[in-house]
Coordinates of C-alpha atoms in Angstrom, one line a residue:
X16 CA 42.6 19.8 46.6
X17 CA 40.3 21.1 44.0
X18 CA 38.8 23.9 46.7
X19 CA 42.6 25.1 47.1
X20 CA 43.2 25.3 43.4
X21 CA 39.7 27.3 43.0
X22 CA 40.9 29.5 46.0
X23 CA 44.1 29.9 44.0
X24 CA 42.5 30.9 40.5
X25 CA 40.3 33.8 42.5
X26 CA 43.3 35.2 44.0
X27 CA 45.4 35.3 41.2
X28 CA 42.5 36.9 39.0
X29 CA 42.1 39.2 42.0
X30 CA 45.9 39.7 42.6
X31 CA 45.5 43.4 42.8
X32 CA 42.6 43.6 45.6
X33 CA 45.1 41.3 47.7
X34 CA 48.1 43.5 47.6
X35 CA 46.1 46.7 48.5
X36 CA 44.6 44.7 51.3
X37 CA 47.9 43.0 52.1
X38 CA 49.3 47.5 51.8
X39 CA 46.5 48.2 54.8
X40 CA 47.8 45.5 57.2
X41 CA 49.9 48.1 59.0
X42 CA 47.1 50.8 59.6
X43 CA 45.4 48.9 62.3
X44 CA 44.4 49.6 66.0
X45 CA 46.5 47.5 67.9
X46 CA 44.0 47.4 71.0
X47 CA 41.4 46.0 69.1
X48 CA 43.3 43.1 67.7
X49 CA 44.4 42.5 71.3
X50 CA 41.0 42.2 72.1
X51 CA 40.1 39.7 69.3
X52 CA 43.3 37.9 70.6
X53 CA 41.3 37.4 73.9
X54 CA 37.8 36.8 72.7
X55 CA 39.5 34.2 70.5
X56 CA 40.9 32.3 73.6
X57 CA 36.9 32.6 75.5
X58 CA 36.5 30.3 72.2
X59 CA 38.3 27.2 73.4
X60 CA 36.3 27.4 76.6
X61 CA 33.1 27.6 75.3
X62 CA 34.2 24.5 73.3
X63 CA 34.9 22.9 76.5
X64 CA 31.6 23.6 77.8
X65 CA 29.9 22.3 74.8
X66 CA 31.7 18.9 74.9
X67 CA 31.0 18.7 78.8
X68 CA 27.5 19.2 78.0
X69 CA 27.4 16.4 75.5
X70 CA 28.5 13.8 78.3
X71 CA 26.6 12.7 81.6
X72 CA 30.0 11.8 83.3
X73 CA 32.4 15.1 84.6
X74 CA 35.2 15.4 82.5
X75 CA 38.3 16.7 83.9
X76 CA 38.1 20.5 83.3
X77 CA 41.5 21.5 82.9
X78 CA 42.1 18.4 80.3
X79 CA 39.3 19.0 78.6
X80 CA 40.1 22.8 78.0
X81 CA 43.8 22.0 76.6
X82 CA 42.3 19.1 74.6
X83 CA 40.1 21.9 72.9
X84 CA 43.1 23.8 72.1
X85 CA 45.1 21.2 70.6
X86 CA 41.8 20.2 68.8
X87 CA 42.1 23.6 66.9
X88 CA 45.5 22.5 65.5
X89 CA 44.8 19.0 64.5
X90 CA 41.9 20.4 62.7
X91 CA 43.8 21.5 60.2
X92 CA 45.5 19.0 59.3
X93 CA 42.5 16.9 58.2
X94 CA 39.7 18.2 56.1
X95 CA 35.6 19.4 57.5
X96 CA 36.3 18.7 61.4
X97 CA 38.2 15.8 61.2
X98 CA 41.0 16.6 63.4
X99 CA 39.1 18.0 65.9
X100 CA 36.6 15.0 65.7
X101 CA 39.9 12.6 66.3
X102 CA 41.0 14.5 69.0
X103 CA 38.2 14.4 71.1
X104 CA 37.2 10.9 70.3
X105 CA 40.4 10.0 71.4
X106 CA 40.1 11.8 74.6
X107 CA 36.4 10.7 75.8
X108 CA 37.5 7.0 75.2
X109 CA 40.8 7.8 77.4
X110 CA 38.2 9.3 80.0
X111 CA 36.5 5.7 80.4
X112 CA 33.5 6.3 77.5
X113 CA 33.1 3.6 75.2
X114 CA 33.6 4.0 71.7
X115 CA 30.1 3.9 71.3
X116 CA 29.1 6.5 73.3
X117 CA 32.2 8.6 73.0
X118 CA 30.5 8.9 68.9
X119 CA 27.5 9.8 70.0
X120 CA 28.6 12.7 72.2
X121 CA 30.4 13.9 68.6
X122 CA 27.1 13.9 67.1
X123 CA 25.4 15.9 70.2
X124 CA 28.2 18.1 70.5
X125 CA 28.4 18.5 66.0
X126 CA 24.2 18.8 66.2
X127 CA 24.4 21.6 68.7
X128 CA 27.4 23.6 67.4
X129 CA 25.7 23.5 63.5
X130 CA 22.0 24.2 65.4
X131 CA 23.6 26.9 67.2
X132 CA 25.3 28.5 64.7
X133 CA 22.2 28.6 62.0
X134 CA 20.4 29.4 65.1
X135 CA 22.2 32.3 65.5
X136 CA 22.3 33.6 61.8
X137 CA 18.5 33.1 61.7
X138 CA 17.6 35.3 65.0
X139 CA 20.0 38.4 63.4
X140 CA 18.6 37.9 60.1
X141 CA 14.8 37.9 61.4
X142 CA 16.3 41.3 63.8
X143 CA 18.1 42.7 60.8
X144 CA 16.2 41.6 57.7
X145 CA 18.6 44.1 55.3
X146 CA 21.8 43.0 56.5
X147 CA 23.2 40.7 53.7
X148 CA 21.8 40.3 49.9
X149 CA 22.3 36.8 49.5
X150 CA 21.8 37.2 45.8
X151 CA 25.3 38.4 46.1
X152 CA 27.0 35.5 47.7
X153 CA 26.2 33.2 44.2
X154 CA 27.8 33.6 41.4
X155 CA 24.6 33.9 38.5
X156 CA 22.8 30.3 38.2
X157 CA 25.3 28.5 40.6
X158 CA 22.0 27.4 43.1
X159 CA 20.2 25.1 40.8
X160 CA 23.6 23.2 40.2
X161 CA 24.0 22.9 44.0
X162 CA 20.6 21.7 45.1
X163 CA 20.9 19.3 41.9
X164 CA 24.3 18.5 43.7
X165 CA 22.8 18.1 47.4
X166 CA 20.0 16.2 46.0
X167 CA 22.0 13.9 44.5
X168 CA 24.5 13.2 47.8
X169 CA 21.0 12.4 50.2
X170 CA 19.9 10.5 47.3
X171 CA 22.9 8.5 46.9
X172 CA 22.7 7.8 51.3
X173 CA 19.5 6.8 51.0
X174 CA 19.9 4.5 48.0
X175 CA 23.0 3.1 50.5
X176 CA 20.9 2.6 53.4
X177 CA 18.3 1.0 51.7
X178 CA 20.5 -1.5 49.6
X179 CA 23.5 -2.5 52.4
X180 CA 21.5 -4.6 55.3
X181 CA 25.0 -3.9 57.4
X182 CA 24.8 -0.4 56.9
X183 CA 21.4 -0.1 58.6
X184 CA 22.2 -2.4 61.5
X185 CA 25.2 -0.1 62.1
X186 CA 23.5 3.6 61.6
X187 CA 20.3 1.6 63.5
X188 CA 22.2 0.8 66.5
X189 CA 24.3 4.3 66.4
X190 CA 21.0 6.4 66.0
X191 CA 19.9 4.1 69.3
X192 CA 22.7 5.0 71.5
X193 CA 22.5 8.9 70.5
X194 CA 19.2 9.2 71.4
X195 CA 19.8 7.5 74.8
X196 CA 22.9 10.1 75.1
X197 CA 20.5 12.6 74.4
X198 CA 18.0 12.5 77.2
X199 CA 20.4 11.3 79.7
X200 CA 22.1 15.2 78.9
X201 CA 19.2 16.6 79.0
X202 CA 17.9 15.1 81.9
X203 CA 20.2 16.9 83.5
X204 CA 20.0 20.8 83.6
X205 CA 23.4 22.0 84.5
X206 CA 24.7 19.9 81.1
X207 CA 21.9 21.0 78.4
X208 CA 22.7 24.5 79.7
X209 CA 26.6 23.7 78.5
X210 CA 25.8 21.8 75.8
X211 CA 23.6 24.8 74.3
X212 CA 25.0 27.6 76.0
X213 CA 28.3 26.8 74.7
X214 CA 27.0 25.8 71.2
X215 CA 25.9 29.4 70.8
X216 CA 28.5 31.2 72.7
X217 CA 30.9 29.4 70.4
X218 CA 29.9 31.5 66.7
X219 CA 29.2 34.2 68.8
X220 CA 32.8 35.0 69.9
X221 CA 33.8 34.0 66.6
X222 CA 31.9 36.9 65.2
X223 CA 32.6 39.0 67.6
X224 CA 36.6 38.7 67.0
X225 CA 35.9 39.2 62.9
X226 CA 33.9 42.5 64.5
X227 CA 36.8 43.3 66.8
X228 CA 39.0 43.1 63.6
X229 CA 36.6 44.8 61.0
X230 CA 36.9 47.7 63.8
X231 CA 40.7 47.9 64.3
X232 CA 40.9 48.2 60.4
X233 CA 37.8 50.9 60.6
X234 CA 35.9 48.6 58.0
X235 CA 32.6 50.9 57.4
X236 CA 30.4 47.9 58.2
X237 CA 27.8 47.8 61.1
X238 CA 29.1 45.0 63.7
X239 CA 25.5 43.2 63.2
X240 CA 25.8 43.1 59.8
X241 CA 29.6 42.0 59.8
X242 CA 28.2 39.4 62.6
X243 CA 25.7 38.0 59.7
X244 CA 28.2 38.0 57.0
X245 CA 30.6 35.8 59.3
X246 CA 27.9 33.6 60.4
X247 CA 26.6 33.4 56.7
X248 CA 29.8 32.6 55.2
X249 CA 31.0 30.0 57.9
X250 CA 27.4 28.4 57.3
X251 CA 28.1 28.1 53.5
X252 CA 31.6 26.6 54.1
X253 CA 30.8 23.8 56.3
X254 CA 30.9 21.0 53.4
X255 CA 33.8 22.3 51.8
X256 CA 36.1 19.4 52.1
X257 CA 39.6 21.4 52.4
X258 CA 41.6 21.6 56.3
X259 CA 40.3 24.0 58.4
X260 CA 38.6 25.4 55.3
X261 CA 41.4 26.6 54.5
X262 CA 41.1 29.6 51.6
X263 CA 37.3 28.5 51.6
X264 CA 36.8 30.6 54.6
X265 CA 38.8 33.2 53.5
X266 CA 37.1 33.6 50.0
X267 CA 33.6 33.0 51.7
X268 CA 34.0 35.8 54.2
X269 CA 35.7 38.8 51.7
X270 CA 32.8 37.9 49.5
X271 CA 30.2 38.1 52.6
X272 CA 32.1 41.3 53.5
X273 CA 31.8 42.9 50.4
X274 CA 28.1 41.7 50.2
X275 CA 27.2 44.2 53.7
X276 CA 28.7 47.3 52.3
X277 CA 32.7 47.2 53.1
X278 CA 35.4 48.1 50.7
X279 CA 36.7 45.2 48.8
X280 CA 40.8 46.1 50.0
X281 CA 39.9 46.6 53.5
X282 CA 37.5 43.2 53.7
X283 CA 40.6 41.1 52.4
X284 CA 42.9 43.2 55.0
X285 CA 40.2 42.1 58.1
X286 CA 40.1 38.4 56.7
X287 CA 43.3 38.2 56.9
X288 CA 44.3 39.5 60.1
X289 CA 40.8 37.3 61.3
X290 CA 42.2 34.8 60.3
X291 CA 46.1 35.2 61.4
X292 CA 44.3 35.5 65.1
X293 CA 42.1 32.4 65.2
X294 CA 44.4 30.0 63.2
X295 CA 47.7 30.5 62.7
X296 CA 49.2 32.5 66.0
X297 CA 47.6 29.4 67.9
X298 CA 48.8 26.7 65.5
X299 CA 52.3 25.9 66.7
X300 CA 51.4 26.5 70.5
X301 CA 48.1 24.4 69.5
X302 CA 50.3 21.7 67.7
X303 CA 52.8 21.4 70.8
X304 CA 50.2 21.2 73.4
X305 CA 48.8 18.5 71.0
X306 CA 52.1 16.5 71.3
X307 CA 52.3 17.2 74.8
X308 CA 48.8 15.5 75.7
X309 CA 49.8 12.8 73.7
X310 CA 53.1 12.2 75.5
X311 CA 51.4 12.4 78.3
X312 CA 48.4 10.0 77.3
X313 CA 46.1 12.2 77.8
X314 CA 44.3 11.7 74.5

């Protein structure tokens, strides 16, 4: 909760930029926005593709692309992933994967999607160095307290691993089976080309629907550099522990906006409407598809 009531603070101190953005809602291009409505569904099948990928045994195809988008909607009703995570666990062990193995295809699947994301900010960074100050995405003496911070949490898992014998048997034995997951998949061609084909097509269309957006609201950004602050922000989010990253996103993204050169009122406008398009028009047909698959014991 303490992300939300952050999120909440920052938008009451910044009640004015909200309204002005909420005031531009009605000047966009409707074409656009219907484009980012169907980039946004290419997202659940490159999802699909990436959790084929992470499994030597065919999955059924048209299960596994509903399963993804009933995944969106249970992943925000738990925070970082969870839901999601469930979902598909759920739905490899109904397959005929053991638990076992059905959590180490999470891991491949998690290891590509977070590879292929920082992957992808890295290569647009190195091919537009300019694009994003990140100076301007910390508030002033914030990093020290956060390496302190992450320093302290692989500390702490260390100190875990080293002190709980049953701990290491279990991490040992899982670390064993995901490596054997591993070059079984990529033994195989067709499924490391899913696996990391889909793991970067997956940010990809993300960014390209915040583009799509940032265009129908004429946001005087350069796509490659609104691509970057997407990427950027979505990077920096991962470990905040709220559903969906719910408001995390949202702060994270008007900040990277406004970081590349876009008006403050118009990058709260395009986060929002982002964000209206990739969670919350599929969140009740996600959430009843989610119902239905489990009706039908599919997951």
């Amino acid at each position: 909760m303490l992300p939300l009531l952050l999120v909440t603070v920052i938008a009451v101190r910044h009640r004015a930029v909200l309204a002005e953005g909420f005031s531009l809602l009605t000047t966009a291009r409707w074409p656009w926005l219907l484009a980012a409505a169907g980039v946004t569904c290419l997202t659940w099948v490159a999802a699909a593709f990436t959790r084929q990928g992470a499994v030597v045994e065919r999955l059924p195809r048209r299960r596994l692309l509903a399963t993804q988008f009933a995944a969106g909607a249970a992943n925000h009703m738990l925070p970082t992933g969870l839901g999601a995570s469930a979902v598909n666990l759920r739905f490899m062990t109904v397959c005929g994967l053991s638990p076992a193995r059905s959590s180490a295809a999470l891991a491949l699947y998690l290891l590509a999607e977070s590879a292929g994301r920082v992957g992808l900010l890295a290569a647009l960074l190195v091919t537009f160095p300019g694009a994003l100050p990140f100076g301007s995405l910390l508030p002033e003496g914030a990093l020290g307290p956060l390496l302190v911070a992450g320093g302290a949490v692989v500390a702490a898992a260390a100190g875990v691993l080293a002190a709980v014998r049953p701990v290491r048997r279990v991490v040992r034995a899982f670390l064993e089976t995901a490596l054997s997951e591993a070059r079984s998949v990529h033994a195989l061609p067709s499924r490391a080309l899913a696996l990391w084909g889909g793991a970067l097509a997956f940010p990809a269309l993300q960014a390209t629907v915040l583009v799509l957006v940032g265009v129908a609201f004429g946001l005087a950004v350069p796509p490659a550099h609104m691509a970057v602050a997407y990427l950027a922000a979505t990077v920096a989010v991962a470990l905040v522990p709220t559903p969906g990253g719910l408001g995390s996103v949202e702060t994270a993204l008007v900040v990277a906006l406004v970081a590349v050169g876009g008006a403050a009122a118009t990058a709260t406008a395009v986060v929002l409407v982002f964000r209206v398009v990739t969670v919350w028009v599929p969140l009740l047909p996600g959430a009843l598809t989610l119902a239905a698959l489990v009706r039908l014991k599919v997951i």
